[in-house]
PDB file of C-alpha atoms in Angstrom:
ATOM      1  CA  MET A   1     144.841 153.576 -23.894  1.00 54.00           C
ATOM      2  CA  GLY A   2     148.237 154.105 -24.867  1.00 51.00           C
ATOM      3  CA  GLU A   3     150.176 156.973 -23.147  1.00 51.00           C
ATOM      4  CA  LEU A   4     153.610 158.860 -25.391  1.00 48.00           C
ATOM      5  CA  GLY A   5     155.017 160.427 -22.336  1.00 40.00           C
ATOM      6  CA  LEU A   6     157.784 162.481 -22.244  1.00 35.00           C
ATOM      7  CA  ASN A   7     160.057 159.295 -23.528  1.00 33.00           C
ATOM      8  CA  GLN A   8     157.904 156.372 -23.889  1.00 37.00           C
ATOM      9  CA  ILE A   9     154.729 154.818 -24.429  1.00 38.00           C
ATOM     10  CA  HIS A  10     153.289 153.013 -21.822  1.00 39.00           C
ATOM     11  CA  ARG A  11     150.340 150.692 -23.031  1.00 41.00           C
ATOM     12  CA  HIS A  12     146.745 150.204 -20.954  1.00 40.00           C
ATOM     13  CA  PRO A  13     146.531 146.817 -20.187  1.00 37.00           C
ATOM     14  CA  SER A  14     143.403 145.749 -21.643  1.00 35.00           C
ATOM     15  CA  MET A  15     145.219 146.416 -24.441  1.00 34.00           C
ATOM     16  CA  SER A  16     148.294 143.996 -23.996  1.00 33.00           C
ATOM     17  CA  SER A  17     145.897 140.860 -23.033  1.00 32.00           C
ATOM     18  CA  ALA A  18     145.259 139.778 -26.702  1.00 34.00           C
ATOM     19  CA  SER A  19     146.477 139.823 -29.781  1.00 37.00           C
ATOM     20  CA  SER A  20     146.724 142.818 -31.790  1.00 41.00           C
ATOM     21  CA  SER A  21     143.625 143.126 -34.610  1.00 41.00           C
ATOM     22  CA  SER A  22     144.684 142.554 -38.255  1.00 44.00           C
ATOM     23  CA  SER A  23     142.336 144.411 -40.426  1.00 55.00           C
ATOM     24  CA  TRP A  24     139.694 146.810 -40.010  1.00 55.00           C
ATOM     25  CA  SER A  25     137.003 144.112 -39.887  1.00 59.00           C
ATOM     26  CA  CYS A  26     138.078 142.146 -36.827  1.00 67.00           C
ATOM     27  CA  LEU A  27     137.921 145.594 -34.666  1.00 65.00           C
ATOM     28  CA  SER A  28     135.440 146.006 -32.244  1.00 67.00           C
ATOM     29  CA  THR A  29     134.284 149.303 -33.343  1.00 67.00           C
ATOM     30  CA  GLU A  30     133.560 147.556 -36.532  1.00 66.00           C
ATOM     31  CA  GLN A  31     131.272 144.568 -35.221  1.00 71.00           C
ATOM     32  CA  ASP A  32     127.677 145.084 -34.666  1.00 75.00           C
ATOM     33  CA  ASN A  33     126.155 144.967 -31.414  1.00 80.00           C
ATOM     34  CA  GLY A  34     123.477 142.056 -30.701  1.00 83.00           C
ATOM     35  CA  ILE A  35     121.217 145.086 -28.748  1.00 87.00           C
ATOM     36  CA  THR A  36     120.842 146.870 -31.943  1.00 88.00           C
ATOM     37  CA  SER A  37     121.323 144.522 -35.176  1.00 87.00           C
ATOM     38  CA  ARG A  38     117.514 145.416 -35.716  1.00 90.00           C
ATOM     39  CA  LEU A  39     117.395 148.439 -34.626  1.00 92.00           C
ATOM     40  CA  SER A  40     116.526 150.525 -38.167  1.00 92.00           C
ATOM     41  CA  TYR A  41     113.431 147.257 -38.162  1.00 93.00           C
ATOM     42  CA  VAL A  42     112.416 148.338 -34.978  1.00 93.00           C
ATOM     43  CA  MET A  43     111.820 151.757 -35.135  1.00 94.00           C
ATOM     44  CA  SER A  44     110.202 151.822 -37.978  1.00 95.00           C
ATOM     45  CA  GLU A  45     107.720 149.340 -36.259  1.00 94.00           C
ATOM     46  CA  ASP A  46     107.722 150.771 -32.445  1.00 96.00           C
ATOM     47  CA  VAL A  47     109.710 153.696 -32.273  1.00 96.00           C
ATOM     48  CA  GLU A  48     109.271 153.171 -28.464  1.00 96.00           C
ATOM     49  CA  GLN A  49     111.375 149.907 -28.503  1.00 96.00           C
ATOM     50  CA  GLY A  50     113.557 151.210 -30.550  1.00 94.00           C
ATOM     51  CA  LEU A  51     114.722 154.198 -28.568  1.00 96.00           C
ATOM     52  CA  ARG A  52     114.363 151.161 -25.327  1.00 95.00           C
ATOM     53  CA  LEU A  53     117.466 149.670 -27.092  1.00 94.00           C
ATOM     54  CA  LEU A  54     119.419 152.793 -27.659  1.00 94.00           C
ATOM     55  CA  HIS A  55     119.313 153.571 -24.019  1.00 95.00           C
ATOM     56  CA  GLU A  56     119.993 149.829 -22.706  1.00 94.00           C
ATOM     57  CA  VAL A  57     122.899 150.194 -25.204  1.00 91.00           C
ATOM     58  CA  ASP A  58     123.960 153.808 -23.554  1.00 91.00           C
ATOM     59  CA  VAL A  59     123.364 152.603 -20.053  1.00 93.00           C
ATOM     60  CA  SER A  60     125.882 149.649 -21.046  1.00 89.00           C
ATOM     61  CA  ILE A  61     128.681 151.484 -20.948  1.00 86.00           C
ATOM     62  CA  LEU A  62     128.103 153.021 -18.312  1.00 91.00           C
ATOM     63  CA  PRO A  63     129.976 150.237 -16.132  1.00 92.00           C
ATOM     64  CA  HIS A  64     133.478 150.611 -18.057  1.00 86.00           C
ATOM     65  CA  LEU A  65     133.334 154.590 -18.109  1.00 87.00           C
ATOM     66  CA  ARG A  66     133.579 154.055 -14.732  1.00 92.00           C
ATOM     67  CA  SER A  67     136.077 151.956 -14.552  1.00 91.00           C
ATOM     68  CA  PHE A  68     138.143 154.632 -16.887  1.00 87.00           C
ATOM     69  CA  VAL A  69     137.460 157.349 -14.715  1.00 90.00           C
ATOM     70  CA  GLU A  70     138.497 155.328 -10.711  1.00 92.00           C
ATOM     71  CA  GLN A  71     141.533 154.207 -12.538  1.00 90.00           C
ATOM     72  CA  HIS A  72     142.836 157.205 -15.147  1.00 90.00           C
ATOM     73  CA  LEU A  73     140.907 160.328 -14.377  1.00 91.00           C
ATOM     74  CA  LEU A  74     142.728 161.689 -11.742  1.00 93.00           C
ATOM     75  CA  ARG A  75     146.618 160.652 -14.036  1.00 91.00           C
ATOM     76  CA  LEU A  76     145.036 162.737 -16.775  1.00 92.00           C
ATOM     77  CA  THR A  77     144.012 165.621 -15.373  1.00 93.00           C
ATOM     78  CA  SER A  78     147.057 166.422 -13.630  1.00 94.00           C
ATOM     79  CA  TYR A  79     148.400 166.226 -16.752  1.00 94.00           C
ATOM     80  CA  LEU A  80     146.806 169.496 -17.745  1.00 93.00           C
ATOM     81  CA  VAL A  81     146.806 170.889 -14.682  1.00 93.00           C
ATOM     82  CA  GLU A  82     150.792 170.426 -14.779  1.00 94.00           C
ATOM     83  CA  ALA A  83     150.643 171.438 -18.991  1.00 95.00           C
ATOM     84  CA  LEU A  84     148.629 174.598 -17.901  1.00 92.00           C
ATOM     85  CA  LEU A  85     150.794 175.496 -14.701  1.00 92.00           C
ATOM     86  CA  ASN A  86     153.715 175.718 -17.035  1.00 93.00           C
ATOM     87  CA  GLY A  87     152.345 177.657 -19.186  1.00 93.00           C
ATOM     88  CA  GLY A  88     151.557 175.554 -21.629  1.00 95.00           C
ATOM     89  CA  ARG A  89     148.362 174.031 -23.715  1.00 95.00           C
ATOM     90  CA  CYS A  90     146.733 171.595 -24.138  1.00 96.00           C
ATOM     91  CA  PHE A  91     145.783 169.397 -27.377  1.00 97.00           C
ATOM     92  CA  PHE A  92     143.108 167.204 -28.144  1.00 96.00           C
ATOM     93  CA  VAL A  93     143.830 165.638 -31.963  1.00 95.00           C
ATOM     94  CA  GLY A  94     141.480 163.630 -33.721  1.00 92.00           C
ATOM     95  CA  SER A  95     139.767 163.073 -37.326  1.00 89.00           C
ATOM     96  CA  GLY A  96     135.900 162.681 -38.510  1.00 87.00           C
ATOM     97  CA  SER A  97     133.985 162.568 -35.083  1.00 87.00           C
ATOM     98  CA  SER A  98     136.560 162.135 -32.884  1.00 90.00           C
ATOM     99  CA  GLY A  99     137.812 165.447 -34.420  1.00 91.00           C
ATOM    100  CA  ARG A 100     134.030 166.733 -33.523  1.00 92.00           C
ATOM    101  CA  ILE A 101     134.773 166.014 -29.931  1.00 92.00           C
ATOM    102  CA  ALA A 102     138.052 167.674 -29.757  1.00 94.00           C
ATOM    103  CA  LEU A 103     136.363 170.848 -31.139  1.00 93.00           C
ATOM    104  CA  ASN A 104     133.336 170.496 -28.976  1.00 93.00           C
ATOM    105  CA  LEU A 105     135.717 170.103 -25.847  1.00 93.00           C
ATOM    106  CA  VAL A 106     137.381 173.064 -26.154  1.00 92.00           C
ATOM    107  CA  GLY A 107     134.098 175.037 -27.248  1.00 92.00           C
ATOM    108  CA  SER A 108     132.780 173.302 -23.294  1.00 92.00           C
ATOM    109  CA  TRP A 109     136.524 174.547 -22.063  1.00 91.00           C
ATOM    110  CA  ASN A 110     136.181 178.489 -23.625  1.00 89.00           C
ATOM    111  CA  ASP A 111     132.300 178.121 -22.076  1.00 90.00           C
ATOM    112  CA  LYS A 112     133.609 177.192 -18.605  1.00 88.00           C
ATOM    113  CA  CYS A 113     136.351 179.974 -18.762  1.00 87.00           C
ATOM    114  CA  ARG A 114     134.270 182.958 -20.070  1.00 86.00           C
ATOM    115  CA  LYS A 115     131.449 181.727 -17.319  1.00 87.00           C
ATOM    116  CA  HIS A 116     133.933 181.956 -14.293  1.00 85.00           C
ATOM    117  CA  GLY A 117     135.647 184.929 -15.472  1.00 83.00           C
ATOM    118  CA  LEU A 118     138.877 183.380 -16.274  1.00 80.00           C
ATOM    119  CA  SER A 119     138.946 184.256 -19.825  1.00 73.00           C
ATOM    120  CA  SER A 120     142.091 186.491 -19.538  1.00 74.00           C
ATOM    121  CA  CYS A 121     144.298 183.381 -18.243  1.00 77.00           C
ATOM    122  CA  TYR A 122     143.019 180.413 -19.857  1.00 80.00           C
ATOM    123  CA  THR A 123     141.009 181.275 -23.402  1.00 78.00           C
ATOM    124  CA  ASN A 124     143.225 179.720 -26.089  1.00 82.00           C
ATOM    125  CA  ARG A 125     144.822 177.329 -23.880  1.00 90.00           C
ATOM    126  CA  ILE A 126     142.697 174.386 -24.515  1.00 93.00           C
ATOM    127  CA  VAL A 127     143.507 173.342 -28.493  1.00 95.00           C
ATOM    128  CA  GLY A 128     141.101 171.351 -30.742  1.00 94.00           C
ATOM    129  CA  VAL A 129     143.095 170.307 -33.786  1.00 94.00           C
ATOM    130  CA  ILE A 130     140.621 168.035 -36.649  1.00 92.00           C
ATOM    131  CA  ALA A 131     142.115 166.240 -39.560  1.00 90.00           C
ATOM    132  CA  GLY A 132     141.016 168.166 -42.595  1.00 85.00           C
ATOM    133  CA  GLY A 133     140.833 171.614 -40.264  1.00 81.00           C
ATOM    134  CA  VAL A 134     137.897 173.708 -39.098  1.00 77.00           C
ATOM    135  CA  LYS A 135     135.787 173.055 -42.198  1.00 72.00           C
ATOM    136  CA  ALA A 136     135.642 169.087 -41.780  1.00 71.00           C
ATOM    137  CA  PHE A 137     133.765 169.336 -38.443  1.00 72.00           C
ATOM    138  CA  MET A 138     130.083 169.904 -41.219  1.00 70.00           C
ATOM    139  CA  ARG A 139     132.116 167.421 -44.134  1.00 70.00           C
ATOM    140  CA  ALA A 140     134.571 165.297 -43.741  1.00 66.00           C
ATOM    141  CA  GLU A 141     137.975 165.656 -45.481  1.00 66.00           C
ATOM    142  CA  GLU A 142     138.604 162.019 -46.916  1.00 67.00           C
ATOM    143  CA  GLY A 143     141.845 160.764 -46.821  1.00 67.00           C
ATOM    144  CA  ILE A 144     143.127 163.433 -44.377  1.00 74.00           C
ATOM    145  CA  GLU A 145     142.445 160.653 -41.435  1.00 73.00           C
ATOM    146  CA  ASP A 146     144.589 158.129 -43.234  1.00 77.00           C
ATOM    147  CA  SER A 147     147.896 160.473 -43.614  1.00 87.00           C
ATOM    148  CA  GLU A 148     150.553 160.507 -41.420  1.00 89.00           C
ATOM    149  CA  ILE A 149     152.541 163.770 -43.065  1.00 92.00           C
ATOM    150  CA  GLN A 150     148.690 165.651 -42.575  1.00 92.00           C
ATOM    151  CA  GLY A 151     148.844 164.989 -38.545  1.00 92.00           C
ATOM    152  CA  GLN A 152     152.376 165.614 -38.108  1.00 93.00           C
ATOM    153  CA  LYS A 153     151.709 169.260 -40.864  1.00 93.00           C
ATOM    154  CA  ALA A 154     148.467 169.831 -38.277  1.00 93.00           C
ATOM    155  CA  LEU A 155     150.319 170.238 -34.820  1.00 93.00           C
ATOM    156  CA  GLU A 156     153.187 171.528 -36.596  1.00 94.00           C
ATOM    157  CA  MET A 157     151.395 175.012 -36.872  1.00 92.00           C
ATOM    158  CA  HIS A 158     150.698 175.057 -33.547  1.00 94.00           C
ATOM    159  CA  ASN A 159     154.594 175.273 -32.673  1.00 94.00           C
ATOM    160  CA  LEU A 160     154.524 172.512 -30.283  1.00 94.00           C
ATOM    161  CA  SER A 161     156.489 172.288 -26.977  1.00 94.00           C
ATOM    162  CA  PRO A 162     157.824 170.546 -23.943  1.00 95.00           C
ATOM    163  CA  LYS A 163     155.449 171.901 -21.758  1.00 95.00           C
ATOM    164  CA  ASP A 164     152.189 171.090 -23.728  1.00 96.00           C
ATOM    165  CA  VAL A 165     150.143 167.948 -23.511  1.00 95.00           C
ATOM    166  CA  VAL A 166     148.489 166.431 -26.389  1.00 95.00           C
ATOM    167  CA  PHE A 167     145.462 163.844 -26.067  1.00 94.00           C
ATOM    168  CA  LEU A 168     145.141 162.003 -29.499  1.00 93.00           C
ATOM    169  CA  LEU A 169     141.530 160.456 -30.208  1.00 93.00           C
ATOM    170  CA  SER A 170     140.745 157.216 -31.980  1.00 87.00           C
ATOM    171  CA  ALA A 171     137.353 155.410 -31.645  1.00 83.00           C
ATOM    172  CA  SER A 172     139.489 152.321 -33.245  1.00 81.00           C
ATOM    173  CA  GLY A 173     142.797 153.738 -32.694  1.00 80.00           C
ATOM    174  CA  SER A 174     143.561 153.064 -36.213  1.00 79.00           C
ATOM    175  CA  ALA A 175     143.774 157.046 -38.011  1.00 83.00           C
ATOM    176  CA  MET A 176     147.039 157.226 -38.914  1.00 88.00           C
ATOM    177  CA  PHE A 177     146.523 161.281 -38.620  1.00 91.00           C
ATOM    178  CA  ASN A 178     146.790 160.654 -35.204  1.00 90.00           C
ATOM    179  CA  VAL A 179     150.770 158.860 -35.528  1.00 89.00           C
ATOM    180  CA  GLY A 180     152.007 161.479 -37.245  1.00 92.00           C
ATOM    181  CA  ALA A 181     150.994 163.685 -34.348  1.00 93.00           C
ATOM    182  CA  GLY A 182     152.146 161.267 -32.281  1.00 90.00           C
ATOM    183  CA  ASN A 183     155.565 161.155 -33.860  1.00 90.00           C
ATOM    184  CA  LEU A 184     156.289 164.879 -33.445  1.00 93.00           C
ATOM    185  CA  CYS A 185     155.044 164.624 -30.108  1.00 91.00           C
ATOM    186  CA  ARG A 186     157.436 162.401 -29.627  1.00 87.00           C
ATOM    187  CA  ALA A 187     159.932 164.309 -31.607  1.00 90.00           C
ATOM    188  CA  VAL A 188     159.167 167.697 -29.238  1.00 92.00           C
ATOM    189  CA  GLY A 189     159.126 165.910 -26.178  1.00 90.00           C
ATOM    190  CA  CYS A 190     155.602 166.452 -25.271  1.00 90.00           C
ATOM    191  CA  LYS A 191     153.596 164.872 -22.996  1.00 91.00           C
ATOM    192  CA  THR A 192     150.861 162.277 -25.382  1.00 88.00           C
ATOM    193  CA  VAL A 193     148.362 160.043 -24.068  1.00 90.00           C
ATOM    194  CA  TYR A 194     146.743 158.069 -27.150  1.00 88.00           C
ATOM    195  CA  LEU A 195     142.470 157.414 -25.629  1.00 88.00           C
ATOM    196  CA  MET A 196     140.842 154.299 -28.392  1.00 83.00           C
ATOM    197  CA  HIS A 197     137.608 152.498 -27.872  1.00 79.00           C
ATOM    198  CA  VAL A 198     138.800 149.438 -28.914  1.00 75.00           C
ATOM    199  CA  ALA A 199     140.088 146.364 -25.964  1.00 70.00           C
ATOM    200  CA  ASN A 200     142.799 145.787 -28.923  1.00 70.00           C
ATOM    201  CA  ALA A 201     144.639 147.821 -30.816  1.00 68.00           C
ATOM    202  CA  PRO A 202     145.195 147.753 -34.661  1.00 70.00           C
ATOM    203  CA  ALA A 203     148.182 146.239 -35.174  1.00 71.00           C
ATOM    204  CA  HIS A 204     149.822 149.264 -37.222  1.00 72.00           C
ATOM    205  CA  ILE A 205     149.220 150.918 -34.107  1.00 74.00           C
ATOM    206  CA  GLU A 206     150.540 148.010 -32.167  1.00 72.00           C
ATOM    207  CA  ARG A 207     153.904 147.948 -33.812  1.00 73.00           C
ATOM    208  CA  TRP A 208     153.917 151.514 -33.671  1.00 73.00           C
ATOM    209  CA  LEU A 209     153.582 151.798 -29.807  1.00 66.00           C
ATOM    210  CA  ASP A 210     156.507 149.235 -30.089  1.00 69.00           C
ATOM    211  CA  SER A 211     158.681 150.705 -32.029  1.00 69.00           C
ATOM    212  CA  THR A 212     158.629 153.788 -30.171  1.00 63.00           C
ATOM    213  CA  ASN A 213     159.044 152.569 -26.745  1.00 58.00           C
ATOM    214  CA  GLN A 214     162.769 151.172 -28.491  1.00 60.00           C
ATOM    215  CA  GLN A 215     163.768 153.686 -29.545  1.00 59.00           C
ATOM    216  CA  GLN A 216     162.940 155.817 -27.038  1.00 54.00           C
ATOM    217  CA  GLN A 217     163.713 153.739 -23.624  1.00 51.00           C
ATOM    218  CA  PRO A 218     167.395 154.004 -24.019  1.00 49.00           C
ATOM    219  CA  LYS A 219     167.010 158.080 -23.582  1.00 49.00           C
ATOM    220  CA  GLN A 220     164.436 157.380 -20.690  1.00 47.00           C
ATOM    221  CA  GLN A 221     167.274 155.402 -19.108  1.00 48.00           C
ATOM    222  CA  GLN A 222     169.858 157.988 -19.910  1.00 48.00           C
ATOM    223  CA  ALA A 223     167.856 160.866 -18.329  1.00 43.00           C
ATOM    224  CA  GLU A 224     167.320 159.509 -15.231  1.00 45.00           C
ATOM    225  CA  GLN A 225     171.304 158.793 -15.198  1.00 49.00           C
ATOM    226  CA  GLN A 226     171.647 162.898 -15.175  1.00 47.00           C
TER     227      GLN A 226
END
């Protein structure tokens, strides 16, 4: 998890424990899972056993999810609460499957608001942004997720403010769409968190994180002095 705060990106410890990935093939999200490497064959022979393998993979994720929740959920929740109480909004931004998760999160939020009678206060305060627009929920827009410019444009239309908080979602952390969105967040000064499902960020993302730190540290020091 990389955190792009008001003045600086902070990196989750697991992202700096090893060297950066130099190509897509090195990313953990692009590797075969040993448990399900022969899933198609197993399912054709024994559906019940195939489902057991899928369940085994799901169960293996739980300790990592539990660790993430224990370490980060309270802090991330505080960002959301702070934004809403101060009149800001919360954005979830992603491409492909990550973008669909962003839109689903918004739908779940609005359902909860209606259920608890909070529609007038908080509906539309949580915003989902998917590369290619809402139509990409059903059919992905090729090339959009690799465009920084498109990522920036997608958020520009929402008139970001420093009161907002933005969560960038990417399984591999490689989407340039998110980089463009993050650059706009940095320029506006809103708190931003980059959530990715890899131990080591792709090399170009690591360079982006490092360059942002170098650019923003003097501003943070100046703000603290004032």
